[in-house]
PDB file of C-alpha atoms in Angstrom:
ATOM      1  CA  MET A  12     -16.858  -4.065   2.218  1.00  0.00           C
ATOM      2  CA  GLY A  13     -15.645  -4.395  -1.240  1.00  0.00           C
ATOM      3  CA  ASN A  14     -14.342  -7.344  -4.046  1.00  0.00           C
ATOM      4  CA  HIS A  15     -11.139  -7.586  -2.859  1.00  0.00           C
ATOM      5  CA  HIS A  16     -10.661 -10.412  -4.913  1.00  0.00           C
ATOM      6  CA  ALA A  17     -10.867  -7.874  -8.163  1.00  0.00           C
ATOM      7  CA  GLY A  18      -8.461  -4.832  -6.360  1.00  0.00           C
ATOM      8  CA  ARG A  19      -5.449  -8.413  -5.454  1.00  0.00           C
ATOM      9  CA  ALA A  20      -6.550  -9.540  -9.633  1.00  0.00           C
ATOM     10  CA  MET A  21      -5.906  -6.184 -11.282  1.00  0.00           C
ATOM     11  CA  GLY A  22      -2.950  -5.412  -9.123  1.00  0.00           C
ATOM     12  CA  ARG A  23      -0.891  -8.473  -9.764  1.00  0.00           C
ATOM     13  CA  GLU A  24      -1.914  -8.917 -13.375  1.00  0.00           C
ATOM     14  CA  ALA A  25      -0.384  -4.889 -13.325  1.00  0.00           C
ATOM     15  CA  GLN A  26       2.411  -5.632 -11.797  1.00  0.00           C
ATOM     16  CA  ILE A  27       3.544  -8.131 -14.747  1.00  0.00           C
ATOM     17  CA  LEU A  28       2.293  -6.247 -18.025  1.00  0.00           C
ATOM     18  CA  TYR A  29       4.136  -3.156 -16.067  1.00  0.00           C
ATOM     19  CA  GLU A  30       7.605  -4.845 -15.694  1.00  0.00           C
ATOM     20  CA  ARG A  31       7.142  -7.067 -19.468  1.00  0.00           C
ATOM     21  CA  ARG A  32       5.820  -3.533 -20.991  1.00  0.00           C
ATOM     22  CA  GLN A  33       7.236  -3.381 -24.829  1.00  0.00           C
ATOM     23  CA  PRO A  34       8.532  -0.047 -26.214  1.00  0.00           C
ATOM     24  CA  GLY A  35       5.741   2.042 -27.212  1.00  0.00           C
ATOM     25  CA  GLU A  36       2.617   0.242 -25.333  1.00  0.00           C
ATOM     26  CA  ARG A  37       0.435   3.367 -23.804  1.00  0.00           C
ATOM     27  CA  ALA A  38       0.071   3.300 -20.118  1.00  0.00           C
ATOM     28  CA  ILE A  39      -4.101   3.707 -20.641  1.00  0.00           C
ATOM     29  CA  ASP A  40      -3.921   0.964 -23.257  1.00  0.00           C
ATOM     30  CA  LEU A  41      -2.273  -2.016 -20.635  1.00  0.00           C
ATOM     31  CA  LEU A  42      -5.167  -0.385 -18.047  1.00  0.00           C
ATOM     32  CA  ASP A  43      -7.584  -0.832 -20.069  1.00  0.00           C
ATOM     33  CA  ARG A  44      -6.592  -4.414 -21.157  1.00  0.00           C
ATOM     34  CA  VAL A  45      -6.149  -5.277 -17.121  1.00  0.00           C
ATOM     35  CA  CYS A  46      -9.640  -3.479 -15.644  1.00  0.00           C
ATOM     36  CA  GLU A  47     -12.103  -3.254 -18.584  1.00  0.00           C
ATOM     37  CA  PRO A  48     -12.923  -6.960 -17.065  1.00  0.00           C
ATOM     38  CA  TRP A  49     -13.589  -5.624 -13.780  1.00  0.00           C
ATOM     39  CA  ARG A  50     -15.854  -3.293 -14.942  1.00  0.00           C
ATOM     40  CA  ASN A  51     -17.993  -1.601 -12.656  1.00  0.00           C
ATOM     41  CA  CYS A  52     -17.524  -3.449  -9.552  1.00  0.00           C
ATOM     42  CA  ASP A  53     -16.820  -3.004  -6.106  1.00  0.00           C
ATOM     43  CA  ALA A  54     -12.827  -3.127  -6.160  1.00  0.00           C
ATOM     44  CA  GLU A  55     -11.462  -2.933  -3.099  1.00  0.00           C
ATOM     45  CA  PHE A  56      -7.370  -1.985  -3.568  1.00  0.00           C
ATOM     46  CA  GLU A  57      -6.197  -3.156  -0.163  1.00  0.00           C
ATOM     47  CA  ALA A  58      -2.577  -4.104  -1.610  1.00  0.00           C
ATOM     48  CA  GLU A  59      -1.326  -7.537  -0.407  1.00  0.00           C
ATOM     49  CA  ASP A  60       2.200  -9.154   0.337  1.00  0.00           C
ATOM     50  CA  PRO A  61       3.642 -11.477  -2.545  1.00  0.00           C
ATOM     51  CA  ASN A  62       5.756 -13.012  -0.064  1.00  0.00           C
ATOM     52  CA  THR A  63       3.332 -12.976   3.031  1.00  0.00           C
ATOM     53  CA  PRO A  64      -0.842 -12.805   1.371  1.00  0.00           C
ATOM     54  CA  THR A  65      -3.035 -12.384   3.721  1.00  0.00           C
ATOM     55  CA  MET A  66      -0.659  -9.411   5.563  1.00  0.00           C
ATOM     56  CA  VAL A  67      -0.593  -5.821   3.455  1.00  0.00           C
ATOM     57  CA  HIS A  68       2.729  -5.200   0.687  1.00  0.00           C
ATOM     58  CA  PRO A  69       5.650  -3.963   2.997  1.00  0.00           C
ATOM     59  CA  GLU A  70       6.051  -1.050   0.672  1.00  0.00           C
ATOM     60  CA  TYR A  71       3.142  -0.366   0.035  1.00  0.00           C
ATOM     61  CA  GLN A  72      -0.824  -0.096   1.216  1.00  0.00           C
ATOM     62  CA  ASP A  73      -2.919   0.437  -1.913  1.00  0.00           C
ATOM     63  CA  TYR A  74      -2.203  -0.974  -5.635  1.00  0.00           C
ATOM     64  CA  THR A  75      -3.103   2.517  -6.327  1.00  0.00           C
ATOM     65  CA  ALA A  76       0.105   4.387  -4.729  1.00  0.00           C
ATOM     66  CA  PRO A  77       2.571   6.032  -6.842  1.00  0.00           C
ATOM     67  CA  HIS A  78       5.145   3.431  -5.207  1.00  0.00           C
ATOM     68  CA  PRO A  79       7.620   3.367  -8.437  1.00  0.00           C
ATOM     69  CA  ALA A  80       7.439  -0.996  -7.045  1.00  0.00           C
ATOM     70  CA  CYS A  81       3.857  -1.155  -7.786  1.00  0.00           C
ATOM     71  CA  GLY A  82       3.050  -1.735 -12.061  1.00  0.00           C
ATOM     72  CA  LEU A  83      -0.561  -0.355 -11.683  1.00  0.00           C
ATOM     73  CA  GLY A  84      -0.697   2.922  -9.620  1.00  0.00           C
ATOM     74  CA  MET A  85       2.686   3.794 -12.141  1.00  0.00           C
ATOM     75  CA  LEU A  86       0.450   2.711 -14.679  1.00  0.00           C
ATOM     76  CA  ILE A  87      -2.367   5.288 -13.025  1.00  0.00           C
ATOM     77  CA  LEU A  88      -0.056   8.255 -12.249  1.00  0.00           C
ATOM     78  CA  GLU A  89       1.328   8.209 -16.044  1.00  0.00           C
ATOM     79  CA  ALA A  90      -2.247   7.989 -17.448  1.00  0.00           C
ATOM     80  CA  PHE A  91      -4.034  10.227 -15.810  1.00  0.00           C
ATOM     81  CA  ALA A  92      -1.311  12.481 -14.736  1.00  0.00           C
ATOM     82  CA  SER A  93       2.028  12.099 -16.092  1.00  0.00           C
ATOM     83  CA  ASP A  94       3.353  15.743 -15.948  1.00  0.00           C
ATOM     84  CA  ARG A  95       3.196  15.443 -12.315  1.00  0.00           C
ATOM     85  CA  THR A  96       4.175  12.174 -11.691  1.00  0.00           C
ATOM     86  CA  ALA A  97       7.581  13.400  -9.632  1.00  0.00           C
ATOM     87  CA  GLU A  98       5.196  15.175  -7.290  1.00  0.00           C
ATOM     88  CA  PHE A  99       3.448  12.662  -6.322  1.00  0.00           C
ATOM     89  CA  GLN A 100       5.969  10.168  -5.855  1.00  0.00           C
ATOM     90  CA  ARG A 101       7.232  11.876  -3.183  1.00  0.00           C
ATOM     91  CA  LEU A 102       5.078  10.464  -1.427  1.00  0.00           C
ATOM     92  CA  TYR A 103       7.083   7.262  -0.809  1.00  0.00           C
ATOM     93  CA  THR A 104      10.822   9.376  -1.620  1.00  0.00           C
ATOM     94  CA  GLU A 105      10.943  11.946   0.505  1.00  0.00           C
ATOM     95  CA  ASP A 106      10.306  12.044   4.300  1.00  0.00           C
ATOM     96  CA  LEU A 107       7.354  14.108   4.671  1.00  0.00           C
ATOM     97  CA  ASP A 108       5.927  15.182   7.558  1.00  0.00           C
ATOM     98  CA  PRO A 109       2.375  14.199   8.657  1.00  0.00           C
ATOM     99  CA  ALA A 110       0.729  17.143   7.378  1.00  0.00           C
ATOM    100  CA  GLU A 111       1.994  17.676   4.259  1.00  0.00           C
ATOM    101  CA  SER A 112       2.228  14.020   3.267  1.00  0.00           C
ATOM    102  CA  ASP A 113      -1.817  13.271   4.331  1.00  0.00           C
ATOM    103  CA  ALA A 114      -2.572  16.530   2.322  1.00  0.00           C
ATOM    104  CA  LEU A 115      -0.148  15.737  -0.828  1.00  0.00           C
ATOM    105  CA  SER A 116      -2.416  11.740  -0.934  1.00  0.00           C
ATOM    106  CA  GLU A 117      -5.545  13.180  -0.180  1.00  0.00           C
ATOM    107  CA  ARG A 118      -4.579  15.896  -3.841  1.00  0.00           C
ATOM    108  CA  HIS A 119      -4.180  12.426  -5.611  1.00  0.00           C
ATOM    109  CA  TYR A 120      -7.044  10.380  -4.823  1.00  0.00           C
ATOM    110  CA  GLU A 121      -8.781  13.166  -5.602  1.00  0.00           C
ATOM    111  CA  GLU A 122      -7.244  14.424  -9.135  1.00  0.00           C
ATOM    112  CA  VAL A 123      -5.921  10.888  -9.574  1.00  0.00           C
ATOM    113  CA  VAL A 124      -6.499   7.381  -8.924  1.00  0.00           C
ATOM    114  CA  SER A 125     -10.848   9.408  -9.273  1.00  0.00           C
ATOM    115  CA  GLN A 126     -10.333   9.814 -12.591  1.00  0.00           C
ATOM    116  CA  PHE A 127      -9.452   6.257 -12.676  1.00  0.00           C
ATOM    117  CA  LYS A 128     -11.966   4.894 -10.730  1.00  0.00           C
ATOM    118  CA  LYS A 129     -14.573   7.034 -12.770  1.00  0.00           C
ATOM    119  CA  ARG A 130     -12.946   5.435 -16.299  1.00  0.00           C
ATOM    120  CA  TYR A 131     -13.285   2.033 -14.793  1.00  0.00           C
ATOM    121  CA  ASP A 132     -16.510   2.785 -12.955  1.00  0.00           C
ATOM    122  CA  PHE A 133     -15.508   1.767  -9.833  1.00  0.00           C
ATOM    123  CA  TYR A 134     -17.291   2.828  -6.885  1.00  0.00           C
TER     124      TYR A 134
END
């Protein structure tokens, strides 16, 4: 039962920075800006619907998702697995059978999200 406020704050700030990103701005620098204030936090990254607070986001359930419309997730993917963006985005761009989806989701967590959490000491 982690800090939902922290996850929401990072998700929202990352979305703004992602949408207003200037040429040459590195994903890791934007992540540092968003995440450093929350270092060592037990952050929960459950995505909230911007139009209906308290409800889950209709396009993705987690702010770390490799979904094209998820700013934090896309920055994480670029910073920690830029060479595998297309592979992990398959979770949201293709109809995968449940077993393949589960396996790819688990790999995304283990290979990408875990690196992100380790960098900022999220637990």
